[in-house]
Tab-separated table of C-alpha atoms and ligand atoms in Angstrom:
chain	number	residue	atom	x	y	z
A	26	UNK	CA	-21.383	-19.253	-8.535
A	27	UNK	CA	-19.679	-21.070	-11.705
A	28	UNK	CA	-22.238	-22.217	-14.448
A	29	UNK	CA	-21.889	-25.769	-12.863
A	30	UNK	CA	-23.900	-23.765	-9.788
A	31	UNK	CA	-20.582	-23.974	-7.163
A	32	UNK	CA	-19.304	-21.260	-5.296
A	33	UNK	CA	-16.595	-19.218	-7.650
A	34	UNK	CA	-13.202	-19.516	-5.760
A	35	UNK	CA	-10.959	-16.417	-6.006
A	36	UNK	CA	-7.922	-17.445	-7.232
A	37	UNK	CA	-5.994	-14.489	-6.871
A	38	UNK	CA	-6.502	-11.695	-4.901
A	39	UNK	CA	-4.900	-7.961	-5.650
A	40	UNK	CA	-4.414	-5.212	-2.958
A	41	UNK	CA	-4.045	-2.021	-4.535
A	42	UNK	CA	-2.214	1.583	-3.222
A	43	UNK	CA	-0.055	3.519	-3.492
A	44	UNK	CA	2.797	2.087	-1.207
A	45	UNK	CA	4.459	5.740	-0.132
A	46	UNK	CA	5.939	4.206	1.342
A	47	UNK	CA	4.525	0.780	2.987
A	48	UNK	CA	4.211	0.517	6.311
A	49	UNK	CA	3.340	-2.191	9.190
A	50	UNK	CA	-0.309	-1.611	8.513
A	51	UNK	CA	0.038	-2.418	5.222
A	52	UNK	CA	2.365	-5.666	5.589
A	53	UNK	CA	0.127	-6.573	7.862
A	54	UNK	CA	-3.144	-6.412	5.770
A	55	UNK	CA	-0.529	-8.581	3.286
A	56	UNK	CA	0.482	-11.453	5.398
A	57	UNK	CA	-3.188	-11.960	6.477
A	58	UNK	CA	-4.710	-12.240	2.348
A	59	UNK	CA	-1.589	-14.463	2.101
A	60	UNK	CA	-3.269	-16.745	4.480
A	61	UNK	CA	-6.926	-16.594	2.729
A	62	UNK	CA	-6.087	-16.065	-1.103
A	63	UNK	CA	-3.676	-18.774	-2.951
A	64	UNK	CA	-2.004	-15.721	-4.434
A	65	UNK	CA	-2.051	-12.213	-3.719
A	66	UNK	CA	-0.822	-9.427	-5.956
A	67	UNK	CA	0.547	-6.179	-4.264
A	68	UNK	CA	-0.409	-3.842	-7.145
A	69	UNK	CA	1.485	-0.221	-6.815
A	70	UNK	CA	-0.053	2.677	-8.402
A	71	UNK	CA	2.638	4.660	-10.423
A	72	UNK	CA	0.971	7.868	-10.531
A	73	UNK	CA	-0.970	8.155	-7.246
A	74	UNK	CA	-3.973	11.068	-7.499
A	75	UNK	CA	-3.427	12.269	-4.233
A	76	UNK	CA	-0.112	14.177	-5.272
A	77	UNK	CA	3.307	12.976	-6.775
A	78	UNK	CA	4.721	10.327	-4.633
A	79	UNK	CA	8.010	10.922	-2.622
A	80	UNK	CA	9.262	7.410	-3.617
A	81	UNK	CA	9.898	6.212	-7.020
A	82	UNK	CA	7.753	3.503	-8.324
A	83	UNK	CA	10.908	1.263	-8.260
A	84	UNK	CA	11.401	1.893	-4.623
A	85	UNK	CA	8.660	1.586	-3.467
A	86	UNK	CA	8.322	-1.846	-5.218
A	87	UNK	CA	11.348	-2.566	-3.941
A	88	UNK	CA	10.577	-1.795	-0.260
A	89	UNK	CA	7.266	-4.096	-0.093
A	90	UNK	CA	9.512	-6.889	-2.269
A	91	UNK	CA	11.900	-6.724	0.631
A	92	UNK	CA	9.801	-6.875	3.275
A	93	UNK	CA	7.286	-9.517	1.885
A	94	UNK	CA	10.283	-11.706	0.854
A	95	UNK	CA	9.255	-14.188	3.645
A	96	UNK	CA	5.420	-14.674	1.863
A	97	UNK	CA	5.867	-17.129	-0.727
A	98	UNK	CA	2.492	-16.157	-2.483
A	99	UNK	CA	2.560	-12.848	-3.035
A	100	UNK	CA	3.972	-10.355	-6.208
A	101	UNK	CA	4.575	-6.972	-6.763
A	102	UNK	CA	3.767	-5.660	-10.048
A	103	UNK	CA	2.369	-2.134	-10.934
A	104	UNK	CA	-0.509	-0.454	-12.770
A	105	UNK	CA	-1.751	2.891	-14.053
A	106	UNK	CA	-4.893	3.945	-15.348
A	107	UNK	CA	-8.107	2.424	-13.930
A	108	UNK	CA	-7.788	-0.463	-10.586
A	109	UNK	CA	-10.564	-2.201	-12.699
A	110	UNK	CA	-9.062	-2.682	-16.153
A	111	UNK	CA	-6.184	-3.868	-13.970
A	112	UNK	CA	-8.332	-6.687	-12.096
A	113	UNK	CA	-9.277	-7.759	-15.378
A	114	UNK	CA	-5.758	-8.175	-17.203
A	115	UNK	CA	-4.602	-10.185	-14.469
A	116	UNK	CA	-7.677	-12.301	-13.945
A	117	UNK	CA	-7.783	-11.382	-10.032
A	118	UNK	CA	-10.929	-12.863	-8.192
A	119	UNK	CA	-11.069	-9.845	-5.421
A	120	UNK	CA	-9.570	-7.033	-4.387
A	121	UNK	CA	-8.185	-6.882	-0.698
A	122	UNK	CA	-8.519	-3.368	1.265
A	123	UNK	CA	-7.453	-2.731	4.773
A	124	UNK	CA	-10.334	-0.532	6.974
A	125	UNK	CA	-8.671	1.338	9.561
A	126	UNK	CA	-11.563	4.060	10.915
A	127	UNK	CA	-14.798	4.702	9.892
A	128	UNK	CA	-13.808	7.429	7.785
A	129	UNK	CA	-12.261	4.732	5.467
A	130	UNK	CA	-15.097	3.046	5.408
A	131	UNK	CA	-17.045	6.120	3.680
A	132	UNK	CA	-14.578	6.473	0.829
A	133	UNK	CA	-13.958	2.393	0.480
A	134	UNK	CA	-17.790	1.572	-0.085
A	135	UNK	CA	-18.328	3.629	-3.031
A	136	UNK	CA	-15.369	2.423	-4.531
A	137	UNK	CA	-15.717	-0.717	-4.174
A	138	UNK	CA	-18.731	-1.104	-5.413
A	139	UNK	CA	-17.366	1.574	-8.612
A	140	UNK	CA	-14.507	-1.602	-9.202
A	141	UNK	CA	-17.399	-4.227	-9.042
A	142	UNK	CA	-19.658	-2.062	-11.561
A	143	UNK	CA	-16.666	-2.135	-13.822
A	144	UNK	CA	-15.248	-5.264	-13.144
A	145	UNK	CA	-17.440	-7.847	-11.547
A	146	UNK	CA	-14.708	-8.194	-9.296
A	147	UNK	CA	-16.188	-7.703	-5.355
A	148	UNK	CA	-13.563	-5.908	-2.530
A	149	UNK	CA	-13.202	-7.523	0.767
A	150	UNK	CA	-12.253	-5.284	3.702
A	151	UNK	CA	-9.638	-6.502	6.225
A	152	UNK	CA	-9.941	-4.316	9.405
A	153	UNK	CA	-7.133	-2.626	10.736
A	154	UNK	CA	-4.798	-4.293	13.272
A	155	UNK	CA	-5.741	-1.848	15.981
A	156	UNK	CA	-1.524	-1.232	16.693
A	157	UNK	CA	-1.568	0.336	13.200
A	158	UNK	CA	-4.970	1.726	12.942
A	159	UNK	CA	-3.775	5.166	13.182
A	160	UNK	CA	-0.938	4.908	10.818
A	161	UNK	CA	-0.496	6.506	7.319
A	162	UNK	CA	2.218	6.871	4.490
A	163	UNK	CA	1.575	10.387	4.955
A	164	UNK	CA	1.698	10.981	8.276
A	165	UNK	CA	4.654	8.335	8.986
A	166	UNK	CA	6.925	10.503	6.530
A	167	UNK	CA	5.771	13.981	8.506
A	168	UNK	CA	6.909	12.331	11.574
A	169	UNK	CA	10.075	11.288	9.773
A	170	UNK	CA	10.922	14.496	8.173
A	171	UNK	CA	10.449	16.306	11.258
A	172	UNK	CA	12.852	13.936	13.300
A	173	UNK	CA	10.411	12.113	14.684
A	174	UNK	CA	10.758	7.826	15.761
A	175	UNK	CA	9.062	5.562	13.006
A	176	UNK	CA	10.701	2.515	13.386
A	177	UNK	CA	8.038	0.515	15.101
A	178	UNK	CA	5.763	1.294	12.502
A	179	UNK	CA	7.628	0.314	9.007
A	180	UNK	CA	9.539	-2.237	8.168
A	181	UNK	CA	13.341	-2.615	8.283
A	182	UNK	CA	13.582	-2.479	4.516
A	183	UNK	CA	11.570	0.972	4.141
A	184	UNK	CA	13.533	2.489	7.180
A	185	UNK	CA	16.598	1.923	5.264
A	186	UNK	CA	15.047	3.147	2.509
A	187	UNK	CA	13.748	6.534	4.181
A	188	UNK	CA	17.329	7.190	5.907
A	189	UNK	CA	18.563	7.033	2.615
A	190	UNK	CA	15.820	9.891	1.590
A	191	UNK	CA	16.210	11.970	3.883
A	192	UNK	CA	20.176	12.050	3.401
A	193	UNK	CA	19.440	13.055	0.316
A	194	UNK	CA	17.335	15.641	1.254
A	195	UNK	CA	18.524	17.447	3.974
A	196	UNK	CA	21.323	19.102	2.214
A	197	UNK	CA	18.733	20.788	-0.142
A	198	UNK	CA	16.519	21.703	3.133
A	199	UNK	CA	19.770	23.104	4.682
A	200	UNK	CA	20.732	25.153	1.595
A	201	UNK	CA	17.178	26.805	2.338
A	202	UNK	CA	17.133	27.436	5.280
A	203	UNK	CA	17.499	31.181	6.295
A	204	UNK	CA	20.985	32.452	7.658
B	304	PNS	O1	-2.938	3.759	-1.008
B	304	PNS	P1	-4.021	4.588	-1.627
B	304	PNS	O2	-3.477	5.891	-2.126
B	304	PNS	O3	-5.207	4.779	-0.715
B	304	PNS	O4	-4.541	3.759	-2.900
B	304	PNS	C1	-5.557	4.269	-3.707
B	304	PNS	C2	-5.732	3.400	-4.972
B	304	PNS	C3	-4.441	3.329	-5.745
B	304	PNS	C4	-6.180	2.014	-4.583
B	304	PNS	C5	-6.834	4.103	-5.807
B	304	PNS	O5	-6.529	5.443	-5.970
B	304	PNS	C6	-7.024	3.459	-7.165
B	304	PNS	O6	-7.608	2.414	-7.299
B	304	PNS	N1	-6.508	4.157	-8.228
B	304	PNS	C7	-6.631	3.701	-9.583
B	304	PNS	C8	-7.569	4.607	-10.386
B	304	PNS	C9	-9.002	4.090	-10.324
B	304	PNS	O7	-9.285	2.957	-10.612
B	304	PNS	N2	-9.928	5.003	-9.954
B	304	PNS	C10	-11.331	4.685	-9.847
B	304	PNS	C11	-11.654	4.027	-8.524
B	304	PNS	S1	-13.328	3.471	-8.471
């Protein structure tokens, strides 16, 4: 509630990650806090703490730029350091989170309510489109790497993107492999 006692309307909303790379699950999660928040901030984490990302921070601002180019309300910006310092500097009213299984769920709750202990700011949940629940960065750029069919599960833009990648990289896997 506002000191004039009615409800506090979030403004803005933020959805944090680390975007390595986006995926449908993700864009997905997007388009739908487009629809409920005035404004929604995609906020990219440039060092992620799970291990050092594959993509640059530039691309992969540049992949969820591309493929969001058709949302009118959303931004991409980055941040390191703490989520809730973040929320704060930008004056976000929530953050947005997509819950794909209950294992997400686990990790999610305590963290959210970590971000509102530091920031005030409360984390909605957005469950999972049930076509991309079983999706990951991680697992999408296994499948990938291993020459493996992604293409219903990222966006044009990041395909591109990971074609590019892995053109790069497979000389450097060739030159290793054993003769
Ligand atoms: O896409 P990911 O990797 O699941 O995103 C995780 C992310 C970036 C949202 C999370 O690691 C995060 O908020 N990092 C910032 C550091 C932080 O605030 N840590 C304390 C959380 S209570």
């Amino acid at each position: 509630m506002n000191a004039n006692g009615t409800p506090r309307a979030a403004s803005a909303a933020i959805y944090p990650g680390s975007f390595d790379p986006m995926h449908m699950g993700h864009l997905d999660v997007i388009e739908r806090a487009a629809e409920i928040f005035p404004r929604v901030f995609v906020a990219v984490v440039v060092n992620p703490q799970k291990r050092e990302p594959l993509f640059t921070l530039e691309e992969r601002k540049q992949m969820i730029r591309a493929a969001t180019k058709h949302c009118g309300n959303v931004d991409v910006t980055d941040f390191r350091g703490l989520l809730a310092g973040f929320v704060k500097q930008i004056g976000a009213g929530v953050i947005v989170k997509g819950l794909r299984v209950v294992s997400d769920f686990e990790n999610e709750m305590s963290t959210a309510l970590m971000n509102r202990s530091l920031s005030g700011v409360d984390t909605v949940f957005l469950p999972s489109d049930p076509r991309y629940s079983f999706i990951s960065s991680s697992l999408l750029k296994e499948v990938f790497f291993l020459g493996g069919e992604i293409e219903h599960y990222v966006p044009e833009a990041v395909l591109q993107v990971m074609r590019a990648k892995r053109d790069i990289l497979r000389p450097r896997t060739e030159e290793n492999r054993p003769s």
